[in-house]
Short mmCIF file of C-alpha atoms in Angstrom, two decimals:
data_model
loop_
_atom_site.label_atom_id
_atom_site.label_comp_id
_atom_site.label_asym_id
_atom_site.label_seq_id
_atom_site.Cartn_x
_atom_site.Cartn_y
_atom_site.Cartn_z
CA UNK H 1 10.85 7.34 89.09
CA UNK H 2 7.85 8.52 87.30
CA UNK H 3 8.99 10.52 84.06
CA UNK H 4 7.74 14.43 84.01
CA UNK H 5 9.01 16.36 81.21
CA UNK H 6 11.54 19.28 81.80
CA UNK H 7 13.70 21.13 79.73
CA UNK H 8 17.70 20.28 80.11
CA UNK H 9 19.49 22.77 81.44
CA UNK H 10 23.44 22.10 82.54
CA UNK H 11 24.01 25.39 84.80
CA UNK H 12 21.26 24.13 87.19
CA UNK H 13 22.30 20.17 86.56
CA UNK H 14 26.13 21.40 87.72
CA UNK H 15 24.44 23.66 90.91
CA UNK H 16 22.42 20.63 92.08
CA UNK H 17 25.83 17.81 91.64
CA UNK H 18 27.55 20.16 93.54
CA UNK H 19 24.37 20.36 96.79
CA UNK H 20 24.38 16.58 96.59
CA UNK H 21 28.40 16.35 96.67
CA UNK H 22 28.66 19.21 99.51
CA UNK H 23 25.93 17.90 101.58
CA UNK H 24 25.84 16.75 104.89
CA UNK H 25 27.07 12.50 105.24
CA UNK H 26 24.26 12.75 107.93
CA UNK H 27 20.98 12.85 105.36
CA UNK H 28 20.83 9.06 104.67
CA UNK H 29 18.22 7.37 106.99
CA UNK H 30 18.38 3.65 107.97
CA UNK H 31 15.36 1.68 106.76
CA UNK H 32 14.15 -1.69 106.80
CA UNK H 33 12.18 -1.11 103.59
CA UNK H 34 12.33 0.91 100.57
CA UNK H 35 10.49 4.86 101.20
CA UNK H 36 7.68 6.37 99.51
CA UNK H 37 8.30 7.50 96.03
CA UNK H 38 7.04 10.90 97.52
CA UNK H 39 9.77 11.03 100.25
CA UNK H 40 12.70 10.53 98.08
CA UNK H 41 14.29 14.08 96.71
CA UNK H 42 17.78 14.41 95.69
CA UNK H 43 18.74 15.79 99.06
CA UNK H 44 18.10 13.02 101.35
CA UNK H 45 19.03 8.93 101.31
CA UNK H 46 18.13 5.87 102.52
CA UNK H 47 19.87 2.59 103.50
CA UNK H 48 17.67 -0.03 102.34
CA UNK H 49 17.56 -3.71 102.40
CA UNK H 50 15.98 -4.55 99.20
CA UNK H 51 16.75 -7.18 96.49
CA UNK H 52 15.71 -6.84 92.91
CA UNK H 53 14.72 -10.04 90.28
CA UNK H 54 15.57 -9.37 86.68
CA UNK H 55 14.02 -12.15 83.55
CA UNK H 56 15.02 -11.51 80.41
CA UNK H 57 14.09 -13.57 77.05
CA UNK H 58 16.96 -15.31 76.03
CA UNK H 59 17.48 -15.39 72.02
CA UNK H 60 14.69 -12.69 71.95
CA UNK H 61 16.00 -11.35 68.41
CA UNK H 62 16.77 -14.43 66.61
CA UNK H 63 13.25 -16.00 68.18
CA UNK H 64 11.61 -12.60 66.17
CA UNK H 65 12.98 -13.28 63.14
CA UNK H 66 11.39 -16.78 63.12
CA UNK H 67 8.44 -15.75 63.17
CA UNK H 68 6.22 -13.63 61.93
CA UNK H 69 5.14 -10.09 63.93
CA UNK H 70 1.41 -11.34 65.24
CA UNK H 71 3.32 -15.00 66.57
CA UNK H 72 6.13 -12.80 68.03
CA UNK H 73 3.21 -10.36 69.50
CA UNK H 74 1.63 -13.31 71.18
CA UNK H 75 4.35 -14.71 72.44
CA UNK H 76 5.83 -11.34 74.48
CA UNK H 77 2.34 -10.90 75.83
CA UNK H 78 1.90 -14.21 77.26
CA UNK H 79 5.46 -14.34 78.57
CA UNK H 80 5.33 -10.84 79.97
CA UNK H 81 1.56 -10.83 81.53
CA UNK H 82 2.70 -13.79 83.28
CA UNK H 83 5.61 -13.28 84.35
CA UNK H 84 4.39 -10.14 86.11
CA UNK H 85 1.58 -12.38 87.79
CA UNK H 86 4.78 -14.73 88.82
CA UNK H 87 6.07 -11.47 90.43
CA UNK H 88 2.84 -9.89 91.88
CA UNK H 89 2.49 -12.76 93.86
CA UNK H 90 5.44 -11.58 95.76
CA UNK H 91 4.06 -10.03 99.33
CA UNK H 92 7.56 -8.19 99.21
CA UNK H 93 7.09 -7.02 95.81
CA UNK H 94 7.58 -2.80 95.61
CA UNK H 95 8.15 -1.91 92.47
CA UNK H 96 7.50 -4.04 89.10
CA UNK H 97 9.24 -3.05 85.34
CA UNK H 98 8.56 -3.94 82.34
CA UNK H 99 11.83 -3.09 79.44
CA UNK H 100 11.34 -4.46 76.35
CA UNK H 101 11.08 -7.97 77.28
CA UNK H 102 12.83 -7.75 80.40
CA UNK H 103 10.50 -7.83 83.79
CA UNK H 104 11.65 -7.10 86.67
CA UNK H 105 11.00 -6.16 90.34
CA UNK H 106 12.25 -4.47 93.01
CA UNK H 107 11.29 -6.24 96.49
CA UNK H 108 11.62 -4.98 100.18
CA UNK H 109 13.95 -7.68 102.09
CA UNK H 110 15.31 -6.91 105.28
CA UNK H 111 15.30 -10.91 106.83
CA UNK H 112 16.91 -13.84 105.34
CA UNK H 113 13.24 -15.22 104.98
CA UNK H 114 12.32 -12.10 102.73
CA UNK H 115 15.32 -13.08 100.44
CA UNK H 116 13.94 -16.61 100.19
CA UNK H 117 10.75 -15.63 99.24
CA UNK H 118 12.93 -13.83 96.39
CA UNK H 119 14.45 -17.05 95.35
CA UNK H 120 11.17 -18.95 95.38
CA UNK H 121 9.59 -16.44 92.85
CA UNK H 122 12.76 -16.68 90.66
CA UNK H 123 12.16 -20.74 90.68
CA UNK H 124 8.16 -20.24 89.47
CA UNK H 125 9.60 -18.11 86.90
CA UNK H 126 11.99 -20.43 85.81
CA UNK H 127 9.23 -23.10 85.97
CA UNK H 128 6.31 -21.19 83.92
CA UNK H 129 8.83 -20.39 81.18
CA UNK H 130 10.04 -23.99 81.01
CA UNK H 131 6.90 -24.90 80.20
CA UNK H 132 5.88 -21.98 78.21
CA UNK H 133 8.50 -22.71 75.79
CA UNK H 134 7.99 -26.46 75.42
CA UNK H 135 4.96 -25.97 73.70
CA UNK H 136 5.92 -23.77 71.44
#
């Protein structure tokens, strides 16, 4: 979800928990793949078959206090910019995060073969930061 700035207010948060809790069970639509940003409100649903990929640097914070800021820089830019070309070379790929230095991705998979395809990106990651971290 895209971020767009809007005052907090409860009375309206507590009127809209209570639309979503007294709706209908009928507004959730069976998909094969994940909507439209753009179609999704709060009043409608989806059953989805999607799988999501999560990397995270392990020993981030003691690898940062190694070294100095412009190493650490370089490091989380290579890592990250290629890990996201890893993941972009997912044809299921939907939706791609970046959090600190966690990437991640969001990927439509409604066949076993989809899920595989999920797997084998997971291995190239696992490969490229083998590597990566052998040489440094």
């Amino acid at each position: 979800m895209h971020a767009n700035y809007k005052v907090y207010e409860f009375d309206k948060s507590r009127d809209r928990i209570d639309e979503i809790l007294n709706s209908s069970d009928n507004q959730y639509t069976d998909s094969k793949i994940i909507p439209n940003r753009d179609t999704l409100t709060f009043s409608n649903g989806y059953y989805i078959f999607c799988s999501a990929l999560f990397i995270d640097m392990r020993g981030s914070k003691e690898f940062a206090k190694k070294h100095t800021r412009p190493v650490t820089a370089k490091i989380y830019r290579s890592y990250i910019s290629e890990l996201v070309a890893v993941i972009n070379g997912n044809p299921n790929l939907r939706e791609i995060y970046i959090e600190g230095d966690c990437v991640w991705g969001v990927f439509n998979t409604p066949y076993k073969t989809d899920v595989d395809t999920i797997l084998d990106t997971a291995a190239q990651a696992s490969s490229l930061i083998d590597t990566s971290w052998t040489k440094t």
